[in-house]
mmCIF file of C-alpha atoms in Angstrom:
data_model
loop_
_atom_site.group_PDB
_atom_site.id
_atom_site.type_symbol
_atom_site.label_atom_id
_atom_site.label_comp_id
_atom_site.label_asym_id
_atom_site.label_seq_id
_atom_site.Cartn_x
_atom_site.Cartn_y
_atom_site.Cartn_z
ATOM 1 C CA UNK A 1488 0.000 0.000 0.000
ATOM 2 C CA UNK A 1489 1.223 2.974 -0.985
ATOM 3 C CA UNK A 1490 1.861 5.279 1.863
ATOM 4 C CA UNK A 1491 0.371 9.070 1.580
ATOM 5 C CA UNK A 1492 2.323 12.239 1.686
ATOM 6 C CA UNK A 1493 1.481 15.086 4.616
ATOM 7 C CA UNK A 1494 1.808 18.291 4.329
ATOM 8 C CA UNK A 1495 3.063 20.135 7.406
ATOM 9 C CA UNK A 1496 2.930 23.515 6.989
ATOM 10 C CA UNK A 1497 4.389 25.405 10.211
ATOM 11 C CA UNK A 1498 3.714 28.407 11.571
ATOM 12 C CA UNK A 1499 5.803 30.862 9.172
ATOM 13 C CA UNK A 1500 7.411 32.672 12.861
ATOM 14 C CA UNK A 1501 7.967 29.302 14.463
ATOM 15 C CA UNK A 1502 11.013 27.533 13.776
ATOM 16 C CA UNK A 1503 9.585 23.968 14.091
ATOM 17 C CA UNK A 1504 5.742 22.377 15.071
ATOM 18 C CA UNK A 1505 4.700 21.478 18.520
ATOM 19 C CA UNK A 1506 0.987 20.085 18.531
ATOM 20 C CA UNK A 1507 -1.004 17.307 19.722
ATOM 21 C CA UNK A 1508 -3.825 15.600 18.056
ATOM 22 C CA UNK A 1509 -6.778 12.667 18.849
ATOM 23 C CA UNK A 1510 -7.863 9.118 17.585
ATOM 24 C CA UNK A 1511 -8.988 8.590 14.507
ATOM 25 C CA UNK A 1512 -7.359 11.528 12.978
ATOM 26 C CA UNK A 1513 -6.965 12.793 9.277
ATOM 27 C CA UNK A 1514 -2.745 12.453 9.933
ATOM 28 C CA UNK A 1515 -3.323 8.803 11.885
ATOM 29 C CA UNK A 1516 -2.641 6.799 8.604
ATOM 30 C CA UNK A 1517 0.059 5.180 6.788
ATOM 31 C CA UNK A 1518 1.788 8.166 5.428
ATOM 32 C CA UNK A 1519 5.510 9.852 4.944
ATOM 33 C CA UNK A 1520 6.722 13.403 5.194
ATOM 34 C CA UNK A 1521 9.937 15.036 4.507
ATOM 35 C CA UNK A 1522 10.347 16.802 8.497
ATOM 36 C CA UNK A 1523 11.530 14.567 11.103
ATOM 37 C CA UNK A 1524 9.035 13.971 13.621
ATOM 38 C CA UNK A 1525 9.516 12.949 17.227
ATOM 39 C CA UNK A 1526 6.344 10.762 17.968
ATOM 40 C CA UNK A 1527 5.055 9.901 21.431
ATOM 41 C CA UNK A 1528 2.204 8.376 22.562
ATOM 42 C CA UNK A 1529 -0.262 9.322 25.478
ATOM 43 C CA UNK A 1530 -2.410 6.775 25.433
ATOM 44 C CA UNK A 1531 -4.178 3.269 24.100
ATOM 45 C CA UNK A 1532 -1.684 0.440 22.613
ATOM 46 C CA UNK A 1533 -1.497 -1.190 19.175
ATOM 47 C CA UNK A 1534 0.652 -1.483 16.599
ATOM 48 C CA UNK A 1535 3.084 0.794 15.096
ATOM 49 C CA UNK A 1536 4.451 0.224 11.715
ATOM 50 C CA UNK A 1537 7.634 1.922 10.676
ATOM 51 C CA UNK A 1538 9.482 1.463 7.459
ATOM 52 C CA UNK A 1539 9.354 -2.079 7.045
ATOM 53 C CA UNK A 1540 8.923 -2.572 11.088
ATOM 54 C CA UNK A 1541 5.957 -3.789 12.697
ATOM 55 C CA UNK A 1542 5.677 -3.764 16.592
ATOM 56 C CA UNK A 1543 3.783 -3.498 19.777
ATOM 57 C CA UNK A 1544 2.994 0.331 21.028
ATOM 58 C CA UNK A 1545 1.609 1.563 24.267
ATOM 59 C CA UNK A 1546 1.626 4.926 26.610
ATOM 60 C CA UNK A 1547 4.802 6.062 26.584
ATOM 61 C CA UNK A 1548 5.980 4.827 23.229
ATOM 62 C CA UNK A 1549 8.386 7.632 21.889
ATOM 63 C CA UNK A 1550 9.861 6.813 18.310
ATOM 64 C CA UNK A 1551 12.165 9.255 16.093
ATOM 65 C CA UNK A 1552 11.334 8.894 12.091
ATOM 66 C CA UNK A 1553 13.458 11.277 9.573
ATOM 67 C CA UNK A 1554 12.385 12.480 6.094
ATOM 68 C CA UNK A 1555 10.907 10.243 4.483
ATOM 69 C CA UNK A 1556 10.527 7.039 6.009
ATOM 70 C CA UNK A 1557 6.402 6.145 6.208
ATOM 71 C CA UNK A 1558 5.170 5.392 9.383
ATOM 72 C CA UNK A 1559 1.698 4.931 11.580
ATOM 73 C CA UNK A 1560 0.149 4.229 14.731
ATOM 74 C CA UNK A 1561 -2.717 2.218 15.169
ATOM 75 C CA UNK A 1562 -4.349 1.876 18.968
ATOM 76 C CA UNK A 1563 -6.783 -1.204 19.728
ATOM 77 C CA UNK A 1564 -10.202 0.755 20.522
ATOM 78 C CA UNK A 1565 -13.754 -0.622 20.499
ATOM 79 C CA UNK A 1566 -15.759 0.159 17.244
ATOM 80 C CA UNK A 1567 -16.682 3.659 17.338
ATOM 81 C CA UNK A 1568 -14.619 4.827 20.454
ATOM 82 C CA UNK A 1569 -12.114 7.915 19.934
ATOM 83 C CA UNK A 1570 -9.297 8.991 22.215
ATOM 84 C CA UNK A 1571 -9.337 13.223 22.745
ATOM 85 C CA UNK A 1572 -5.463 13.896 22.584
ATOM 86 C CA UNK A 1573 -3.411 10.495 21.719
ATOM 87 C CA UNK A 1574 -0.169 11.534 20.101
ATOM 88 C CA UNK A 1575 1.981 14.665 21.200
ATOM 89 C CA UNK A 1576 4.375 15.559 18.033
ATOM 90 C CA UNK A 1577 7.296 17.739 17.423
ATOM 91 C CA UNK A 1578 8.628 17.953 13.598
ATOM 92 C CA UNK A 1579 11.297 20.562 12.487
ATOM 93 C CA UNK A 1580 12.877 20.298 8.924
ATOM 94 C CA UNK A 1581 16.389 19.107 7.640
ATOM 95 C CA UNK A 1582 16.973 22.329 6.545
ATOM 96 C CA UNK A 1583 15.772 23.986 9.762
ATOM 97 C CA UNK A 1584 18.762 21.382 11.454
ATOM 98 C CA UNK A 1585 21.311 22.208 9.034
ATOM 99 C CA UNK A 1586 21.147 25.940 10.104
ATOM 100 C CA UNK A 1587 21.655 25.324 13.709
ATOM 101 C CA UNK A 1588 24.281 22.837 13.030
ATOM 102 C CA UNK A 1589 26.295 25.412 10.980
ATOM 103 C CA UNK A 1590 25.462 28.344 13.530
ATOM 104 C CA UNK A 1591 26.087 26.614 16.629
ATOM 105 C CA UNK A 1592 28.687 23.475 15.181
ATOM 106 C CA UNK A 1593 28.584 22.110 19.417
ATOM 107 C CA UNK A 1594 25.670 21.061 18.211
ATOM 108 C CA UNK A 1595 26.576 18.821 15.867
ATOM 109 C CA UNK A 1596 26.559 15.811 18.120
ATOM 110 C CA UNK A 1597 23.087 15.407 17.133
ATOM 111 C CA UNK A 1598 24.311 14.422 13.412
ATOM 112 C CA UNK A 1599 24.184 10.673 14.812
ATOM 113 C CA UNK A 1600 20.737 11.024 15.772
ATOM 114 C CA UNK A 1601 19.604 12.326 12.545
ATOM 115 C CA UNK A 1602 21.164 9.641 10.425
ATOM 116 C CA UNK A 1603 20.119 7.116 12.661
ATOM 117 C CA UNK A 1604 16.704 8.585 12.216
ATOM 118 C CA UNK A 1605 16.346 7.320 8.458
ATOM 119 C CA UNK A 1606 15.134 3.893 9.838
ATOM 120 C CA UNK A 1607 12.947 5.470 13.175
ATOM 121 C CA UNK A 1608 14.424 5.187 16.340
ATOM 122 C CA UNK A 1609 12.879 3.964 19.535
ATOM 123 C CA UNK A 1610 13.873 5.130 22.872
ATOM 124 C CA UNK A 1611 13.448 3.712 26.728
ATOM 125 C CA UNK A 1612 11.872 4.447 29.621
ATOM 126 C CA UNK A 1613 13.721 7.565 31.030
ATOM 127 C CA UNK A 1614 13.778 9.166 27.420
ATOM 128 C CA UNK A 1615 9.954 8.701 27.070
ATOM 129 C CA UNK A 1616 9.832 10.446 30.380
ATOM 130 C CA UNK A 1617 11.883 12.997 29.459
ATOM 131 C CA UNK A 1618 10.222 13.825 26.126
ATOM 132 C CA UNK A 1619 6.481 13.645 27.626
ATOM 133 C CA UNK A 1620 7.971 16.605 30.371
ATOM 134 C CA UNK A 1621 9.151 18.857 27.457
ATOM 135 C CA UNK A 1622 6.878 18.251 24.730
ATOM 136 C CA UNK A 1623 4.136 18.810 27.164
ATOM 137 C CA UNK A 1624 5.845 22.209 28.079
ATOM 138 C CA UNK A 1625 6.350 23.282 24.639
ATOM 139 C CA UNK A 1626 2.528 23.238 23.718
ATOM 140 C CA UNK A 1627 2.295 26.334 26.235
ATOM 141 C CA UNK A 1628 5.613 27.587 26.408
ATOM 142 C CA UNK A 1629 6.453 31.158 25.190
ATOM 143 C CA UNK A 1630 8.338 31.433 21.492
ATOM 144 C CA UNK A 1631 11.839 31.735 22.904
ATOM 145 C CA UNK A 1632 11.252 29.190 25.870
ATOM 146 C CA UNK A 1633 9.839 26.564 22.997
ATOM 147 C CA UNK A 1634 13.191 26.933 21.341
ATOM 148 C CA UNK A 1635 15.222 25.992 24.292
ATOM 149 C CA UNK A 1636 13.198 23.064 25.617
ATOM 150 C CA UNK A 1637 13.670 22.088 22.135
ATOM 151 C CA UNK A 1638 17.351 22.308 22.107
ATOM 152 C CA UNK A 1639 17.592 20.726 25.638
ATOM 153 C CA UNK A 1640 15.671 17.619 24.238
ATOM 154 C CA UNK A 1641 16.915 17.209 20.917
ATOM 155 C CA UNK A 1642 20.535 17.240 23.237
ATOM 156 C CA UNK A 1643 19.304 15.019 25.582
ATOM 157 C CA UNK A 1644 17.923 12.094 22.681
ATOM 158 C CA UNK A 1645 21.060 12.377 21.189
ATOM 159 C CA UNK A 1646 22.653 10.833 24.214
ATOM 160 C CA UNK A 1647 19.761 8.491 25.066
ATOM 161 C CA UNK A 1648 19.402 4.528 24.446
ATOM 162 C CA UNK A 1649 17.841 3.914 21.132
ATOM 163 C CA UNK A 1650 17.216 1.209 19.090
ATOM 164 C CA UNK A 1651 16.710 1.115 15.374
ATOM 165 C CA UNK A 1652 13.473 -0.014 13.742
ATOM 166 C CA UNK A 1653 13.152 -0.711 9.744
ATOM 167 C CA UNK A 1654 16.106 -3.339 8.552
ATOM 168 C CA UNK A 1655 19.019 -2.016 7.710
ATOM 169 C CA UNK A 1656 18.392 -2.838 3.999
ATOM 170 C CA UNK A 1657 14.874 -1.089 3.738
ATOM 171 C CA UNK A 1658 15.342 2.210 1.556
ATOM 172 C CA UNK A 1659 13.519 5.366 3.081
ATOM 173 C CA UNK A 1660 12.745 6.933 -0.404
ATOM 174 C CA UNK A 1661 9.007 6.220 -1.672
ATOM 175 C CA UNK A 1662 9.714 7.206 -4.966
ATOM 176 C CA UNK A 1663 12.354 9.187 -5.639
ATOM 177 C CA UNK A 1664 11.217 11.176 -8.916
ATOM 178 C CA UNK A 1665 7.642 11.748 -7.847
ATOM 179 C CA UNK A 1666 9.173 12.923 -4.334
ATOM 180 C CA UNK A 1667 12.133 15.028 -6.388
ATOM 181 C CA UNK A 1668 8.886 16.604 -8.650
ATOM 182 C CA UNK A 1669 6.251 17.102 -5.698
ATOM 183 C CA UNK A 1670 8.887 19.100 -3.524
ATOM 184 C CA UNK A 1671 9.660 21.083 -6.519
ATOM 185 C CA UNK A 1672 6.246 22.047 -6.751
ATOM 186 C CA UNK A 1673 5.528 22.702 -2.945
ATOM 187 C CA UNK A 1674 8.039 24.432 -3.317
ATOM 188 C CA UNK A 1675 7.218 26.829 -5.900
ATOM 189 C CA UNK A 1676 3.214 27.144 -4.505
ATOM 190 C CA UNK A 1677 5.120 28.383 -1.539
ATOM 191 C CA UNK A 1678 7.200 31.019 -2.993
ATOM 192 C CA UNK A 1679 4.274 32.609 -5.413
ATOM 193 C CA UNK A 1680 0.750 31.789 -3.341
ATOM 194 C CA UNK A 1681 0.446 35.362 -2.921
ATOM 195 C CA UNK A 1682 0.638 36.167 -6.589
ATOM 196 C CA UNK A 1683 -1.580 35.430 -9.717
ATOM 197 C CA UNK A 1684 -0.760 31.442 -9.885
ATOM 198 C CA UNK A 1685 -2.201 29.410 -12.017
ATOM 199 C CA UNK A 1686 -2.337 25.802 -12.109
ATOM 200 C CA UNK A 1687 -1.693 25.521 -15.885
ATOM 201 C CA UNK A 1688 1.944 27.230 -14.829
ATOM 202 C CA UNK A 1689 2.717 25.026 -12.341
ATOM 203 C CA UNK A 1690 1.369 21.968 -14.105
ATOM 204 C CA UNK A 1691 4.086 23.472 -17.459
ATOM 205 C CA UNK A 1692 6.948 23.538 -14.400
ATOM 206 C CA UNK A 1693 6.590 19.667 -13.171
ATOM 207 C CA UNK A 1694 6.370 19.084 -17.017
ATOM 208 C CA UNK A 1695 3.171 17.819 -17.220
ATOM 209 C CA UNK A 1696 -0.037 18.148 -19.152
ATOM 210 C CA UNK A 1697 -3.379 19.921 -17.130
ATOM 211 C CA UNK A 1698 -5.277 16.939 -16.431
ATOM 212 C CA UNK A 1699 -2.383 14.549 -15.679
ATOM 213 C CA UNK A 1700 -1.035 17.126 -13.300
ATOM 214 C CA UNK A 1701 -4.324 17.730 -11.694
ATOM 215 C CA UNK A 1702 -4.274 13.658 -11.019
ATOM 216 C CA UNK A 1703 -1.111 13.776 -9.766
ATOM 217 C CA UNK A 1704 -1.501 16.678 -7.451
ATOM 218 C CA UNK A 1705 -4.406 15.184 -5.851
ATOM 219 C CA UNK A 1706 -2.972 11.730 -5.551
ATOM 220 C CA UNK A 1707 -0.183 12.944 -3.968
ATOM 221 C CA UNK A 1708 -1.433 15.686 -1.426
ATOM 222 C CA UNK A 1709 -4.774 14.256 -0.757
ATOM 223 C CA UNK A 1710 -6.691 17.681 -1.869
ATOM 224 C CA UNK A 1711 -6.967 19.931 -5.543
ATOM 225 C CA UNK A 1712 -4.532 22.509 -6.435
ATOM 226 C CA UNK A 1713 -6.401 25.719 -5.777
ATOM 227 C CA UNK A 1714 -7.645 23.743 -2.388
ATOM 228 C CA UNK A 1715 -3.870 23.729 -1.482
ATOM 229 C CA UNK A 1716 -3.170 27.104 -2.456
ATOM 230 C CA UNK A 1717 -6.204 28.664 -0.556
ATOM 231 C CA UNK A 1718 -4.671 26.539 2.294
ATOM 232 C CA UNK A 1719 -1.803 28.498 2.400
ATOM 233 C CA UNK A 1720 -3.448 32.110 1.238
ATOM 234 C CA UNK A 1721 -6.046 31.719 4.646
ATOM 235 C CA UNK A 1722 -3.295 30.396 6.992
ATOM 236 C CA UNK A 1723 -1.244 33.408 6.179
ATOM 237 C CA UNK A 1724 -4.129 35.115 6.591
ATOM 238 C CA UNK A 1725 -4.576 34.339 10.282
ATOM 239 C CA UNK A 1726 -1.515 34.790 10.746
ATOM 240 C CA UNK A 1727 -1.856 38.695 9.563
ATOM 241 C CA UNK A 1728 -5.433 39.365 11.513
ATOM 242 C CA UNK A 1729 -3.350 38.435 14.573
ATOM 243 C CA UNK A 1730 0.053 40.063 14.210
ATOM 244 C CA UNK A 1731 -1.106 43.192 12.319
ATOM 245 C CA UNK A 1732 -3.104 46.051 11.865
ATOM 246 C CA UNK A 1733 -3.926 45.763 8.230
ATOM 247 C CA UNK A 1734 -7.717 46.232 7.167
ATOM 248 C CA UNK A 1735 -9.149 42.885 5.940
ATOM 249 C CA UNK A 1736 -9.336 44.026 3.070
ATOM 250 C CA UNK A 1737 -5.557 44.868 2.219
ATOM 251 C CA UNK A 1738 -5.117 41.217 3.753
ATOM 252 C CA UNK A 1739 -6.791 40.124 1.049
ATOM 253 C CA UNK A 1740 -4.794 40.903 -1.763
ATOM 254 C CA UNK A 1741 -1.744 40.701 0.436
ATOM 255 C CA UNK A 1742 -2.257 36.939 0.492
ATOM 256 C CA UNK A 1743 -3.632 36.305 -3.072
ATOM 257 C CA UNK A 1744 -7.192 36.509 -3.034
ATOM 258 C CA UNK A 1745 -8.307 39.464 -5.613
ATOM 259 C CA UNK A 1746 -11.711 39.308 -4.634
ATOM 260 C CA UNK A 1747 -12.585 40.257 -0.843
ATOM 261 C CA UNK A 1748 -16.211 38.850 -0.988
ATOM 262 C CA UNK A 1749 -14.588 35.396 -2.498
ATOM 263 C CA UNK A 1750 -11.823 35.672 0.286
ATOM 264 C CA UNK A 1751 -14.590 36.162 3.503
ATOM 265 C CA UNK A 1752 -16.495 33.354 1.789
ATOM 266 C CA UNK A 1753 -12.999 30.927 1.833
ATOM 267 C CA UNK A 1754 -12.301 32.223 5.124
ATOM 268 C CA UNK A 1755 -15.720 32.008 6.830
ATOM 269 C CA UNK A 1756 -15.504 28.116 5.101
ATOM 270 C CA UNK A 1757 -12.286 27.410 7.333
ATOM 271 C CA UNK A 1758 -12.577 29.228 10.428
ATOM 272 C CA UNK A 1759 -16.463 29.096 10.467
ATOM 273 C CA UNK A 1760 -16.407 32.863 11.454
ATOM 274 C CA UNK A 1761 -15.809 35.945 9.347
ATOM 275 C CA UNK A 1762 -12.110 37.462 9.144
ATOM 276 C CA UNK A 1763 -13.501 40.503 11.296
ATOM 277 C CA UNK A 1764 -14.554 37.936 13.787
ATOM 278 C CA UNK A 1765 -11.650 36.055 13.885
ATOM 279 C CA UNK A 1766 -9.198 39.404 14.483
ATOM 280 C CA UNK A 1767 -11.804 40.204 17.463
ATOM 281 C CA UNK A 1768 -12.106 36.570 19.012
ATOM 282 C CA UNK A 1769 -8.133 37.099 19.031
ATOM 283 C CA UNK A 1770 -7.754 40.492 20.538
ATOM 284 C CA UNK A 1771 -9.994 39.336 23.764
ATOM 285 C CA UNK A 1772 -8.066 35.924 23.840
ATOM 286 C CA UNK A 1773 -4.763 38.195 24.286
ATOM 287 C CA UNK A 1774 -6.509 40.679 26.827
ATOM 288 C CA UNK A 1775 -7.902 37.757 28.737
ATOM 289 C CA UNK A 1776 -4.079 36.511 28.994
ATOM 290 C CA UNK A 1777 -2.509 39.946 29.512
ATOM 291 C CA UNK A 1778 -5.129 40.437 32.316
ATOM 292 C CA UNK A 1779 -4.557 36.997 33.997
ATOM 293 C CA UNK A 1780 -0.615 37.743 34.330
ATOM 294 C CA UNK A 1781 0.637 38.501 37.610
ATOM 295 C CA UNK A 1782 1.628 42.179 38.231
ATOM 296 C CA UNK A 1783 5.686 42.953 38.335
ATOM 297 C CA UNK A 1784 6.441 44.323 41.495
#
C-alpha cells in the first residue's frame, strides 16, 4: 500500500511544530513526510508500523522517524470509540537542522541522531519520560522558551538509548522522482501563493499536461490545487489578523485573493467565522491573557 504524503505547513514565525492531536485523525494513517518527527504516545496500545517494522505500542511509546521514512500508529479501541489527545508531536525540517548545526557546530553531536533517524528510532523508559515533560511544556511555552526546551531535548535524545526499527536494507525513499517533482512544486506554490498562480503554470513547471497534473496533485497531497493554495493564502491570513493592523481588506490581496467577498467566503468556510470575527475573538483571547498575568512588582 502505498503510503500518503502530509503536508506540514508550520507556523511561518515558528522555527519547528509542537501540537497534539486525537484518535482517529486525518494524519493517523500510513503516510511519509519530509520533516523529522519525534512521535510519542499518550495513550491506548497497538501497533506501530515503521518502514518495514511492525511492533507493539503503548503509553509512553516515543519513536524518532526522519524524512521520508512512512510510518503509523494504530491503537486497539472498540468500534466507534475515539481517544481526545493520543499523540503529542514535534517535527522541524532538515533544513531547519542544518542551520543550527552550521550556527552553533557544538551542536553537531546530534548528526548521529539524525542519520540514525532514516530507519525510526525507539527510545526507553527515562527518554519517554523525558520527552512527555518537554513536549508537554512546549505546547504552552512562550516562542523563545519553545526553542530551548527544544534544544535541551533534541541534546538530551542524542545521548539516550535507542534502538533502530526498519532493517538495515529497507530504503527510506518512496519514490524518488515523484518525491524530487512534488517538492519542486511545494516548493514553488510556496514562494508565489500570494501572486496570480495558475495551475496551468505550475502543471508546465513539473512538465506535465493539465489533467495529468491535476491527477497527480491530488494523488499525492490528498486535496486539488487551488484547495492547497487557498490553504496556504487563509493560513497566512490568520496569521496577519493576529500580528497586524492591516484592514481585511488589504489582507486580502496581500495573500492572493483578488476578490474580498470570495476571500470572507474561503475564510468564513475554514474558520467558520468571518475574518472581522476572527481578528476580534483574538484580541480578547490576548486581553484575557494579559489580564490573567501577575503584576511585576
Amino acid at each position: 500500500m502505498r503510503p500518503d504524503l502530509e503536508l506540514i505547513q508550520k507556523v511561518q514565525y515558528q522555527s519547528f511544530r509542537v501540537w497534539s492531536h486525537g484518535y482517529p485523525h486525518q494524519v493517523a494513517r500510513w503516510h511519509y513526510h519530509p520533516e523529522y518527527e519525534l512521535h510519542y504516545l499518550r495513550e491506548t496500545n497497538g501497533k506501530m508500523f515503521v518502514g518495514d517494522y511492525i511492533g507493539d505500542c503503548r503509553p509512553g511509546n516515543l519513536v524518532f522517524t526522519g524524512p521520508n521514512i512512512p510510518h503509523n500508529w494504530v491503537s486497539e479501541l472498540a468500534p466507534g470509540a475515539s481517544v481526545a489527545e493520543r499523540d503529542l508531536v514535534l517535527q522541524f525540517g532538515a533544513d531547519f537542522m542544518q542551520d543550527c548545526m552550521a550556527l552553533f557546530p557544538e551542536f553537531g553531536q546530534v548528526q548521529n541522531l539524525l542519520d540514525e533517524a532514516r530507519f525510526g528510532v525507539q527510545f526507553g523508559k527515562e527518554a519517554e519520560l523525558r520527552a512527555h515533560e518537554a513536549l508537554s511544556a512546549m505546547l504552552g511555552a512562550s516562542d523563545a522558551r519553545r526553542v530551548i526546551l527544544f534544544l535541551d531535548l533534541l541534546d538530551y535524545l542524542s545521548h539516550a538509548p535507542r534502538v533502530r526499527l526498519a532493517s538495515p536494507s529497507y530504503d527510506p525513499s518512496i519514490d524518488q522522482r515523484r518525491n524530487a517533482i512534488v517538492n519542486q512544486v511545494l516548493a514553488y506554490i510556496l514562494e508565489n501563493y500570494s501572486a496570480d498562480l495558475r495551475e496551468a503554470d505550475v502543471a508546465e513547471l513539473a512538465g506535465m499536461a493539465g489533467a495529468a497534473f491535476s491527477r497527480f496533485f491530488r494523488k499525492s497531497t490528498g486535496v486539488t490545487f487551488i484547495q492547497y493554495v487557498n490553504h496556504l493564502r487563509l493560513n497566512r491570513a490568520c496569521e496577519l489578523l493576529m500580528n497586524s493592523e492591516l484592514s481585511v481588506t488589504d489582507i486580502c490581496y496581500r495573500v492572493g485573493f483578488n476578490n474580498v467577498s470570495h476571500f470572507n467566503h474561503q475564510f468564513l468556510q475554514k474558520k467558520q467565522m468571518s475574518p472581522s470575527k476572527f481578528r476580534a475573538c483574538h484580541l480578547t483571547q490576548q486581553g484575557s491573557k494579559a489580564e490573567s498575568q501577575p503584576a511585576l512588582p
